[in-house]
Amino acid sequence: MNRKQRVPVVNKELLIPFIVITSLFALWGFANDVTNPMVTAFKKVMPELSYFQAYLVQFAFYFGYGFMAIPAALFIRKYSYKSGILFGLVLFAIGAFLFYPASALENYTFFLFSLYVITCGLSLLETTANPLILSLGHKETATQRLNLAQAFNPIGSLTGMLVAQFVVLSQIQSKNYDEETYAALDKATQSAIRTSDLETISLPYLGIGVVVLIVLVIVSLTKIPKVQEEIAMTFREALSKVFAKKAFLPGVLTQMTYVGAQIMCWTAIFQYVEFLNQSRPVDDQLNATYWNMFAMSIFLAGRFIATGLMSKFKPAKLLFIYGFMSVLCCMGAILIPGVPGLICLVFISLFMSINFPTIYGIALKDMGAEAKVGSAFLVMAIVGGAIFPPIQGLIIDIGGSGLADTSIMGIPEVKFSFIMPMICLIPVIYYGYRNSRSV
């Protein structure tokens, strides 16, 4: 135990590349969380969309992870981690700038395609950055180091939320009209509002495209150390070694369900708050973005706290405890009425905070060169964010276009829809318990 405490999380000679690579975690955090509120934005600007159709924003955004992860692994195996980062940043920038023609054409499908291209880039970045962070130091502090790097992801996420609120949600004109009032407007007025609002939606993406190009230059000028375990190994051999690890495949499946739960909680909180506001006075309305930022803030705090706790407790044991508490919070969000239920929803984020890096670290524990392939599957698991949110959208759509058109077991459909993240978090409990006994 004393020896472990003396081992640095990051060696001084690796500090600069660690900082540069860690900045990427904030970058994709921004992209993730500036996009979550776009489900609400597109639903407002294009009222003809059902909730299922609006939730296709998340399908398009996260499907890129599932499509690109394995090609990303093959790319970095052939070239290098640095090449993977540079290529990922290029795709990220291209997807962001595609928002300009999508806005000009006012085509929802084009917007979805732009999001897909962005996440093809993000898939490359995550497939590359996560195992690179694990390799930048001693193996025994690898999971702790990844938790530290991942702790900067919520900083980007908070920035994305702020931009989404003050640049998009508070500025779109469509928010000033309900469906009936909007339908009563003449076609020319409707068209002008839609054009203006779609241009507003595009602004954050055009801005992040510029930032990505700047980061691209910085990374190209930074010396990224090569991983030492560059053992000649075919892709098939690497697959065989990866799947021989008992914790790996369950880790991939657990990561997939967890990411789905995370995206559902951070997206549907907007519909949850909108539902609560229906029974509140006009001068006492809740702001969904601020509550989402509160959730992200405690998510960030949870990451830093967990980084410290992992020097004393097994990561898998913490994962088990946090997973159990997150399921309890989901039950509270479903069953408890009013703001207390919303507080339960927010606190799910605290107990989800360690999931991604901890599952990642356990699944890749003691891997060498094959970690590149293993990383690709764990990044591919982010496709859970594409699979599960549209199902939640279908649940919300059950009674009609509203949020409480019907009740399921006496619970309004928007609240009942959180049974989806609850189900998706149960595997986290099992994975943590199983590995706490063997890791």
GROMACS .gro file of C-alpha atoms in nm:
model
  439
    1MET     CA    1   0.000   0.000   0.000
    2ASN     CA    2   0.282   0.241   0.084
    3ARG     CA    3   0.458   0.163  -0.240
    4LYS     CA    4   0.140   0.239  -0.435
    5GLN     CA    5   0.106   0.575  -0.265
    6ARG     CA    6   0.462   0.669  -0.372
    7VAL     CA    7   0.400   0.595  -0.740
    8PRO     CA    8   0.308   0.921  -0.922
    9VAL     CA    9  -0.013   0.930  -1.122
   10VAL     CA   10   0.172   1.122  -1.397
   11ASN     CA   11   0.551   1.139  -1.429
   12LYS     CA   12   0.698   1.488  -1.471
   13GLU     CA   13   0.856   1.408  -1.808
   14LEU     CA   14   0.514   1.303  -1.942
   15LEU     CA   15   0.321   1.599  -1.802
   16ILE     CA   16   0.304   1.807  -2.124
   17PRO     CA   17   0.171   1.528  -2.349
   18PHE     CA   18  -0.064   1.427  -2.065
   19ILE     CA   19  -0.207   1.781  -2.054
   20VAL     CA   20  -0.243   1.802  -2.431
   21ILE     CA   21  -0.418   1.465  -2.454
   22THR     CA   22  -0.636   1.545  -2.153
   23SER     CA   23  -0.758   1.859  -2.334
   24LEU     CA   24  -0.922   1.627  -2.587
   25PHE     CA   25  -1.143   1.488  -2.310
   26ALA     CA   26  -1.285   1.837  -2.255
   27LEU     CA   27  -1.326   1.882  -2.630
   28TRP     CA   28  -1.548   1.580  -2.682
   29GLY     CA   29  -1.728   1.659  -2.356
   30PHE     CA   30  -1.830   1.990  -2.514
   31ALA     CA   31  -1.954   1.815  -2.828
   32ASN     CA   32  -2.155   1.562  -2.624
   33ASP     CA   33  -2.331   1.814  -2.405
   34VAL     CA   34  -2.390   2.091  -2.652
   35THR     CA   35  -2.574   1.820  -2.850
   36ASN     CA   36  -2.797   1.675  -2.573
   37PRO     CA   37  -3.019   1.990  -2.556
   38MET     CA   38  -3.049   1.987  -2.937
   39VAL     CA   39  -3.319   1.721  -2.900
   40THR     CA   40  -3.529   1.991  -2.733
   41ALA     CA   41  -3.413   2.261  -2.976
   42PHE     CA   42  -3.504   2.065  -3.289
   43LYS     CA   43  -3.839   1.964  -3.134
   44LYS     CA   44  -3.915   2.333  -3.080
   45VAL     CA   45  -3.795   2.449  -3.422
   46MET     CA   46  -3.953   2.154  -3.607
   47PRO     CA   47  -4.274   2.083  -3.413
   48GLU     CA   48  -4.375   1.820  -3.669
   49LEU     CA   49  -4.112   1.587  -3.519
   50SER     CA   50  -4.225   1.323  -3.270
   51TYR     CA   51  -4.009   1.264  -2.961
   52PHE     CA   52  -3.879   0.947  -3.125
   53GLN     CA   53  -3.771   1.149  -3.430
   54ALA     CA   54  -3.618   1.422  -3.214
   55TYR     CA   55  -3.423   1.158  -3.020
   56LEU     CA   56  -3.267   1.049  -3.350
   57VAL     CA   57  -3.025   1.335  -3.278
   58GLN     CA   58  -2.871   1.101  -3.022
   59PHE     CA   59  -2.891   0.804  -3.257
   60ALA     CA   60  -2.699   0.992  -3.527
   61PHE     CA   61  -2.449   1.134  -3.279
   62TYR     CA   62  -2.362   0.808  -3.105
   63PHE     CA   63  -2.396   0.573  -3.400
   64GLY     CA   64  -2.066   0.710  -3.531
   65TYR     CA   65  -1.891   0.548  -3.234
   66GLY     CA   66  -2.023   0.206  -3.327
   67PHE     CA   67  -1.931   0.246  -3.693
   68MET     CA   68  -1.585   0.398  -3.659
   69ALA     CA   69  -1.430   0.233  -3.351
   70ILE     CA   70  -1.288  -0.079  -3.521
   71PRO     CA   71  -1.158   0.111  -3.828
   72ALA     CA   72  -1.003   0.355  -3.580
   73ALA     CA   73  -0.822   0.071  -3.404
   74LEU     CA   74  -0.692  -0.062  -3.735
   75PHE     CA   75  -0.578   0.287  -3.831
   76ILE     CA   76  -0.376   0.348  -3.514
   77ARG     CA   77  -0.231  -0.004  -3.529
   78LYS     CA   78  -0.098   0.072  -3.877
   79TYR     CA   79   0.019   0.424  -3.801
   80SER     CA   80   0.036   0.570  -3.449
   81TYR     CA   81  -0.164   0.717  -3.164
   82LYS     CA   82  -0.073   1.067  -3.278
   83SER     CA   83  -0.190   0.998  -3.634
   84GLY     CA   84  -0.520   0.872  -3.493
   85ILE     CA   85  -0.566   1.191  -3.292
   86LEU     CA   86  -0.491   1.415  -3.591
   87PHE     CA   87  -0.727   1.223  -3.821
   88GLY     CA   88  -0.998   1.232  -3.554
   89LEU     CA   89  -0.965   1.608  -3.518
   90VAL     CA   90  -0.993   1.652  -3.896
   91LEU     CA   91  -1.319   1.453  -3.906
   92PHE     CA   92  -1.448   1.644  -3.603
   93ALA     CA   93  -1.386   1.976  -3.778
   94ILE     CA   94  -1.544   1.860  -4.106
   95GLY     CA   95  -1.860   1.744  -3.929
   96ALA     CA   96  -1.885   2.072  -3.737
   97PHE     CA   97  -1.851   2.284  -4.051
   98LEU     CA   98  -2.115   2.072  -4.230
   99PHE     CA   99  -2.369   2.244  -4.005
  100TYR     CA  100  -2.344   2.548  -4.232
  101PRO     CA  101  -2.485   2.379  -4.548
  102ALA     CA  102  -2.730   2.180  -4.332
  103SER     CA  103  -2.867   2.507  -4.197
  104ALA     CA  104  -2.880   2.664  -4.544
  105LEU     CA  105  -3.077   2.367  -4.679
  106GLU     CA  106  -3.293   2.346  -4.362
  107ASN     CA  107  -3.270   1.970  -4.385
  108TYR     CA  108  -3.302   1.766  -4.063
  109THR     CA  109  -3.139   1.460  -4.220
  110PHE     CA  110  -2.837   1.669  -4.319
  111PHE     CA  111  -2.803   1.787  -3.959
  112LEU     CA  112  -2.810   1.425  -3.844
  113PHE     CA  113  -2.542   1.335  -4.100
  114SER     CA  114  -2.324   1.621  -3.974
  115LEU     CA  115  -2.352   1.487  -3.619
  116TYR     CA  116  -2.260   1.142  -3.746
  117VAL     CA  117  -1.941   1.274  -3.909
  118ILE     CA  118  -1.848   1.455  -3.587
  119THR     CA  119  -1.872   1.133  -3.388
  120CYS     CA  120  -1.670   0.940  -3.642
  121GLY     CA  121  -1.396   1.185  -3.544
  122LEU     CA  122  -1.474   1.154  -3.173
  123SER     CA  123  -1.457   0.776  -3.202
  124LEU     CA  124  -1.103   0.805  -3.335
  125LEU     CA  125  -1.012   1.046  -3.056
  126GLU     CA  126  -1.152   0.826  -2.779
  127THR     CA  127  -1.013   0.504  -2.924
  128THR     CA  128  -0.674   0.674  -2.923
  129ALA     CA  129  -0.674   0.897  -2.615
  130ASN     CA  130  -0.805   0.652  -2.355
  131PRO     CA  131  -0.538   0.379  -2.397
  132LEU     CA  132  -0.273   0.647  -2.451
  133ILE     CA  133  -0.353   0.796  -2.111
  134LEU     CA  134  -0.335   0.448  -1.957
  135SER     CA  135   0.014   0.404  -2.106
  136LEU     CA  136   0.153   0.741  -1.988
  137GLY     CA  137   0.292   0.612  -1.660
  138HIS     CA  138   0.298   0.315  -1.426
  139LYS     CA  139   0.046   0.034  -1.479
  140GLU     CA  140  -0.060   0.033  -1.115
  141THR     CA  141  -0.187   0.393  -1.138
  142ALA     CA  142  -0.339   0.353  -1.487
  143THR     CA  143  -0.707   0.349  -1.378
  144GLN     CA  144  -0.642   0.639  -1.139
  145ARG     CA  145  -0.472   0.833  -1.421
  146LEU     CA  146  -0.763   0.771  -1.658
  147ASN     CA  147  -1.010   0.888  -1.392
  148LEU     CA  148  -0.804   1.207  -1.357
  149ALA     CA  149  -0.805   1.269  -1.733
  150GLN     CA  150  -1.176   1.186  -1.755
  151ALA     CA  151  -1.242   1.438  -1.478
  152PHE     CA  152  -1.176   1.714  -1.732
  153ASN     CA  153  -1.444   1.577  -1.962
  154PRO     CA  154  -1.724   1.733  -1.752
  155ILE     CA  155  -1.551   2.072  -1.775
  156GLY     CA  156  -1.606   2.062  -2.150
  157SER     CA  157  -1.954   1.929  -2.087
  158LEU     CA  158  -2.044   2.221  -1.860
  159THR     CA  159  -1.916   2.463  -2.121
  160GLY     CA  160  -2.129   2.288  -2.383
  161MET     CA  161  -2.436   2.317  -2.161
  162LEU     CA  162  -2.378   2.688  -2.107
  163VAL     CA  163  -2.337   2.747  -2.480
  164ALA     CA  164  -2.648   2.541  -2.555
  165GLN     CA  165  -2.850   2.745  -2.306
  166PHE     CA  166  -2.730   3.098  -2.382
  167VAL     CA  167  -2.644   3.069  -2.752
  168VAL     CA  168  -2.924   2.835  -2.864
  169LEU     CA  169  -3.213   2.755  -2.627
  170SER     CA  170  -3.258   3.109  -2.496
  171GLN     CA  171  -3.221   3.263  -2.842
  172ILE     CA  172  -3.441   3.052  -3.069
  173GLN     CA  173  -3.767   3.228  -3.150
  174SER     CA  174  -3.967   2.903  -3.163
  175LYS     CA  175  -3.962   2.881  -2.782
  176ASN     CA  176  -4.203   3.176  -2.769
  177TYR     CA  177  -4.483   2.979  -2.935
  178ASP     CA  178  -4.680   2.673  -2.836
  179GLU     CA  179  -4.789   2.434  -3.113
  180GLU     CA  180  -5.129   2.596  -3.165
  181THR     CA  181  -4.995   2.953  -3.176
  182TYR     CA  182  -4.716   2.853  -3.413
  183ALA     CA  183  -4.958   2.673  -3.644
  184ALA     CA  184  -5.172   2.988  -3.662
  185LEU     CA  185  -4.883   3.194  -3.805
  186ASP     CA  186  -4.870   3.250  -4.180
  187LYS     CA  187  -4.625   3.037  -4.381
  188ALA     CA  188  -4.384   3.325  -4.447
  189THR     CA  189  -4.349   3.400  -4.075
  190GLN     CA  190  -4.304   3.032  -3.992
  191SER     CA  191  -4.036   3.002  -4.259
  192ALA     CA  192  -3.849   3.310  -4.133
  193ILE     CA  193  -3.853   3.180  -3.774
  194ARG     CA  194  -3.731   2.836  -3.882
  195THR     CA  195  -3.449   2.981  -4.093
  196SER     CA  196  -3.331   3.205  -3.810
  197ASP     CA  197  -3.352   2.929  -3.550
  198LEU     CA  198  -3.163   2.673  -3.757
  199GLU     CA  199  -2.886   2.926  -3.808
  200THR     CA  200  -2.877   2.974  -3.430
  201ILE     CA  201  -2.852   2.597  -3.375
  202SER     CA  202  -2.552   2.587  -3.612
  203LEU     CA  203  -2.348   2.855  -3.432
  204PRO     CA  204  -2.195   2.638  -3.154
  205TYR     CA  205  -2.082   2.379  -3.405
  206LEU     CA  206  -1.920   2.631  -3.636
  207GLY     CA  207  -1.743   2.778  -3.332
  208ILE     CA  208  -1.616   2.443  -3.206
  209GLY     CA  209  -1.496   2.366  -3.558
  210VAL     CA  210  -1.257   2.661  -3.531
  211VAL     CA  211  -1.139   2.551  -3.185
  212VAL     CA  212  -1.077   2.198  -3.315
  213LEU     CA  213  -0.852   2.335  -3.590
  214ILE     CA  214  -0.646   2.524  -3.327
  215VAL     CA  215  -0.613   2.207  -3.117
  216LEU     CA  216  -0.510   2.022  -3.433
  217VAL     CA  217  -0.214   2.256  -3.473
  218ILE     CA  218  -0.115   2.220  -3.104
  219VAL     CA  219  -0.125   1.839  -3.118
  220SER     CA  220   0.078   1.833  -3.440
  221LEU     CA  221   0.352   2.033  -3.266
  222THR     CA  222   0.351   1.819  -2.948
  223LYS     CA  223   0.583   1.521  -2.910
  224ILE     CA  224   0.365   1.225  -2.816
  225PRO     CA  225   0.567   0.934  -2.672
  226LYS     CA  226   0.527   0.599  -2.843
  227VAL     CA  227   0.391   0.312  -2.637
  228GLN     CA  228   0.670   0.071  -2.553
  229GLU     CA  229   0.477  -0.255  -2.598
  230GLU     CA  230   0.477  -0.238  -2.977
  231ILE     CA  231   0.477  -0.614  -3.028
  232ALA     CA  232   0.420  -0.750  -3.378
  233MET     CA  233   0.070  -0.897  -3.357
  234THR     CA  234  -0.199  -0.956  -3.615
  235PHE     CA  235  -0.546  -0.817  -3.567
  236ARG     CA  236  -0.680  -1.171  -3.521
  237GLU     CA  237  -0.418  -1.247  -3.256
  238ALA     CA  238  -0.501  -0.924  -3.079
  239LEU     CA  239  -0.872  -1.014  -3.084
  240SER     CA  240  -0.794  -1.354  -2.939
  241LYS     CA  241  -0.590  -1.205  -2.654
  242VAL     CA  242  -0.849  -0.937  -2.583
  243PHE     CA  243  -1.146  -1.174  -2.559
  244ALA     CA  244  -0.944  -1.419  -2.350
  245LYS     CA  245  -0.966  -1.165  -2.065
  246LYS     CA  246  -1.262  -1.258  -1.848
  247ALA     CA  247  -1.345  -0.898  -1.761
  248PHE     CA  248  -1.336  -0.772  -2.118
  249LEU     CA  249  -1.659  -0.876  -2.296
  250PRO     CA  250  -1.878  -0.814  -1.987
  251GLY     CA  251  -1.703  -0.475  -1.966
  252VAL     CA  252  -1.797  -0.388  -2.323
  253LEU     CA  253  -2.161  -0.483  -2.267
  254THR     CA  254  -2.173  -0.297  -1.935
  255GLN     CA  255  -2.017   0.009  -2.095
  256MET     CA  256  -2.281   0.002  -2.369
  257THR     CA  257  -2.575  -0.004  -2.127
  258TYR     CA  258  -2.413   0.253  -1.896
  259VAL     CA  259  -2.356   0.504  -2.179
  260GLY     CA  260  -2.717   0.459  -2.284
  261ALA     CA  261  -2.829   0.537  -1.929
  262GLN     CA  262  -2.606   0.845  -1.910
  263ILE     CA  263  -2.734   0.991  -2.235
  264MET     CA  264  -3.095   0.921  -2.143
  265CYS     CA  265  -3.059   1.096  -1.806
  266TRP     CA  266  -2.886   1.401  -1.954
  267THR     CA  267  -3.128   1.431  -2.247
  268ALA     CA  268  -3.467   1.351  -2.095
  269ILE     CA  269  -3.405   1.582  -1.798
  270PHE     CA  270  -3.531   1.857  -2.030
  271GLN     CA  271  -3.862   1.674  -2.080
  272TYR     CA  272  -3.877   1.590  -1.707
  273VAL     CA  273  -3.844   1.958  -1.614
  274GLU     CA  274  -4.091   2.062  -1.885
  275PHE     CA  275  -4.342   1.819  -1.733
  276LEU     CA  276  -4.291   1.963  -1.383
  277ASN     CA  277  -4.330   2.317  -1.519
  278GLN     CA  278  -4.679   2.234  -1.646
  279SER     CA  279  -4.805   2.242  -1.287
  280ARG     CA  280  -4.597   2.540  -1.171
  281PRO     CA  281  -4.679   2.913  -1.190
  282VAL     CA  282  -4.536   3.104  -1.487
  283ASP     CA  283  -4.315   3.311  -1.255
  284ASP     CA  284  -4.179   2.997  -1.083
  285GLN     CA  285  -4.064   2.789  -1.378
  286LEU     CA  286  -3.764   2.556  -1.348
  287ASN     CA  287  -3.474   2.590  -1.592
  288ALA     CA  288  -3.374   2.249  -1.727
  289THR     CA  289  -3.027   2.363  -1.835
  290TYR     CA  290  -2.940   2.483  -1.485
  291TRP     CA  291  -3.054   2.153  -1.335
  292ASN     CA  292  -2.854   1.968  -1.598
  293MET     CA  293  -2.551   2.180  -1.512
  294PHE     CA  294  -2.604   2.093  -1.146
  295ALA     CA  295  -2.603   1.726  -1.248
  296MET     CA  296  -2.282   1.774  -1.445
  297SER     CA  297  -2.119   1.965  -1.158
  298ILE     CA  298  -2.172   1.681  -0.913
  299PHE     CA  299  -2.067   1.439  -1.187
  300LEU     CA  300  -1.740   1.633  -1.208
  301ALA     CA  301  -1.704   1.635  -0.828
  302GLY     CA  302  -1.770   1.263  -0.822
  303ARG     CA  303  -1.484   1.203  -1.066
  304PHE     CA  304  -1.231   1.393  -0.855
  305ILE     CA  305  -1.354   1.233  -0.532
  306ALA     CA  306  -1.333   0.886  -0.687
  307THR     CA  307  -0.977   0.950  -0.808
  308GLY     CA  308  -0.878   1.000  -0.445
  309LEU     CA  309  -1.085   0.710  -0.311
  310MET     CA  310  -0.924   0.469  -0.555
  311SER     CA  311  -0.594   0.502  -0.375
  312LYS     CA  312  -0.764   0.328  -0.079
  313PHE     CA  313  -1.039   0.113  -0.230
  314LYS     CA  314  -1.061  -0.126  -0.522
  315PRO     CA  315  -1.210   0.051  -0.828
  316ALA     CA  316  -1.450  -0.242  -0.880
  317LYS     CA  317  -1.584  -0.212  -0.525
  318LEU     CA  318  -1.654   0.158  -0.574
  319LEU     CA  319  -1.821   0.076  -0.905
  320PHE     CA  320  -2.052  -0.170  -0.729
  321ILE     CA  321  -2.151   0.079  -0.457
  322TYR     CA  322  -2.197   0.369  -0.700
  323GLY     CA  323  -2.399   0.147  -0.937
  324PHE     CA  324  -2.636   0.042  -0.659
  325MET     CA  325  -2.692   0.404  -0.555
  326SER     CA  326  -2.757   0.514  -0.914
  327VAL     CA  327  -3.034   0.254  -0.952
  328LEU     CA  328  -3.194   0.376  -0.627
  329CYS     CA  329  -3.186   0.733  -0.761
  330CYS     CA  330  -3.355   0.617  -1.083
  331MET     CA  331  -3.633   0.462  -0.876
  332GLY     CA  332  -3.670   0.793  -0.693
  333ALA     CA  333  -3.692   0.987  -1.021
  334ILE     CA  334  -3.973   0.755  -1.133
  335LEU     CA  335  -4.174   0.724  -0.813
  336ILE     CA  336  -4.124   1.050  -0.620
  337PRO     CA  337  -4.335   1.344  -0.742
  338GLY     CA  338  -4.224   1.703  -0.795
  339VAL     CA  339  -3.884   1.857  -0.735
  340PRO     CA  340  -3.768   1.578  -0.497
  341GLY     CA  341  -3.799   1.338  -0.791
  342LEU     CA  342  -3.595   1.579  -1.002
  343ILE     CA  343  -3.327   1.589  -0.731
  344CYS     CA  344  -3.308   1.209  -0.747
  345LEU     CA  345  -3.262   1.236  -1.124
  346VAL     CA  346  -2.980   1.486  -1.079
  347PHE     CA  347  -2.801   1.270  -0.822
  348ILE     CA  348  -2.788   0.977  -1.064
  349SER     CA  349  -2.501   1.172  -1.219
  350LEU     CA  350  -2.297   1.165  -0.898
  351PHE     CA  351  -2.311   0.787  -0.890
  352MET     CA  352  -2.251   0.748  -1.264
  353SER     CA  353  -1.938   0.960  -1.245
  354ILE     CA  354  -1.685   0.677  -1.215
  355ASN     CA  355  -1.850   0.433  -1.454
  356PHE     CA  356  -1.681   0.496  -1.788
  357PRO     CA  357  -1.315   0.520  -1.684
  358THR     CA  358  -1.347   0.248  -1.419
  359ILE     CA  359  -1.515  -0.004  -1.649
  360TYR     CA  360  -1.259   0.090  -1.912
  361GLY     CA  361  -0.965   0.042  -1.678
  362ILE     CA  362  -1.089  -0.292  -1.541
  363ALA     CA  363  -1.166  -0.429  -1.888
  364LEU     CA  364  -0.819  -0.336  -2.023
  365LYS     CA  365  -0.626  -0.428  -1.710
  366ASP     CA  366  -0.283  -0.586  -1.780
  367MET     CA  367  -0.317  -0.558  -2.159
  368GLY     CA  368  -0.020  -0.467  -2.377
  369ALA     CA  369  -0.025  -0.393  -2.749
  370GLU     CA  370  -0.368  -0.554  -2.781
  371ALA     CA  371  -0.510  -0.265  -2.573
  372LYS     CA  372  -0.556  -0.069  -2.898
  373VAL     CA  373  -0.804  -0.330  -3.019
  374GLY     CA  374  -0.965  -0.363  -2.676
  375SER     CA  375  -1.003   0.013  -2.657
  376ALA     CA  376  -1.183   0.014  -2.991
  377PHE     CA  377  -1.452  -0.223  -2.861
  378LEU     CA  378  -1.499  -0.019  -2.546
  379VAL     CA  379  -1.534   0.298  -2.751
  380MET     CA  380  -1.769   0.114  -2.988
  381ALA     CA  381  -1.982   0.042  -2.680
  382ILE     CA  382  -2.067   0.414  -2.673
  383VAL     CA  383  -2.318   0.316  -2.944
  384GLY     CA  384  -2.542   0.248  -2.643
  385GLY     CA  385  -2.609   0.622  -2.658
  386ALA     CA  386  -2.761   0.564  -3.003
  387ILE     CA  387  -2.961   0.251  -2.917
  388PHE     CA  388  -3.140   0.327  -2.592
  389PRO     CA  389  -3.249   0.697  -2.599
  390PRO     CA  390  -3.487   0.650  -2.897
  391ILE     CA  391  -3.658   0.373  -2.696
  392GLN     CA  392  -3.709   0.623  -2.415
  393GLY     CA  393  -3.848   0.863  -2.676
  394LEU     CA  394  -4.097   0.595  -2.786
  395ILE     CA  395  -4.214   0.558  -2.425
  396ILE     CA  396  -4.269   0.934  -2.400
  397ASP     CA  397  -4.466   0.920  -2.728
  398ILE     CA  398  -4.702   0.646  -2.603
  399GLY     CA  399  -4.997   0.871  -2.520
  400GLY     CA  400  -4.943   1.132  -2.790
  401SER     CA  401  -4.735   1.444  -2.846
  402GLY     CA  402  -4.751   1.556  -2.483
  403LEU     CA  403  -4.544   1.445  -2.185
  404ALA     CA  404  -4.827   1.314  -1.966
  405ASP     CA  405  -5.097   1.211  -2.212
  406THR     CA  406  -5.131   0.879  -2.035
  407SER     CA  407  -5.014   0.695  -1.723
  408ILE     CA  408  -4.828   0.367  -1.703
  409MET     CA  409  -4.891   0.189  -1.373
  410GLY     CA  410  -5.018   0.523  -1.244
  411ILE     CA  411  -4.701   0.708  -1.345
  412PRO     CA  412  -4.692   0.976  -1.621
  413GLU     CA  413  -4.513   0.840  -1.927
  414VAL     CA  414  -4.227   1.093  -1.911
  415LYS     CA  415  -4.141   0.981  -1.555
  416PHE     CA  416  -4.198   0.614  -1.634
  417SER     CA  417  -3.953   0.645  -1.926
  418PHE     CA  418  -3.670   0.654  -1.671
  419ILE     CA  419  -3.718   0.283  -1.626
  420MET     CA  420  -3.488   0.259  -1.928
  421PRO     CA  421  -3.180   0.413  -1.759
  422MET     CA  422  -3.261   0.216  -1.443
  423ILE     CA  423  -3.252  -0.112  -1.638
  424CYS     CA  424  -2.933  -0.003  -1.815
  425LEU     CA  425  -2.754   0.067  -1.486
  426ILE     CA  426  -2.822  -0.274  -1.332
  427PRO     CA  427  -2.533  -0.440  -1.526
  428VAL     CA  428  -2.296  -0.187  -1.365
  429ILE     CA  429  -2.382  -0.329  -1.023
  430TYR     CA  430  -2.315  -0.684  -1.141
  431TYR     CA  431  -1.989  -0.593  -1.317
  432GLY     CA  432  -1.859  -0.409  -1.012
  433TYR     CA  433  -1.957  -0.693  -0.776
  434ARG     CA  434  -1.807  -0.963  -0.997
  435ASN     CA  435  -1.476  -0.785  -1.040
  436SER     CA  436  -1.449  -0.668  -0.679
  437ARG     CA  437  -1.404  -1.035  -0.594
  438SER     CA  438  -1.138  -1.101  -0.857
  439VAL     CA  439  -0.962  -0.770  -0.952
   0.00000   0.00000   0.00000
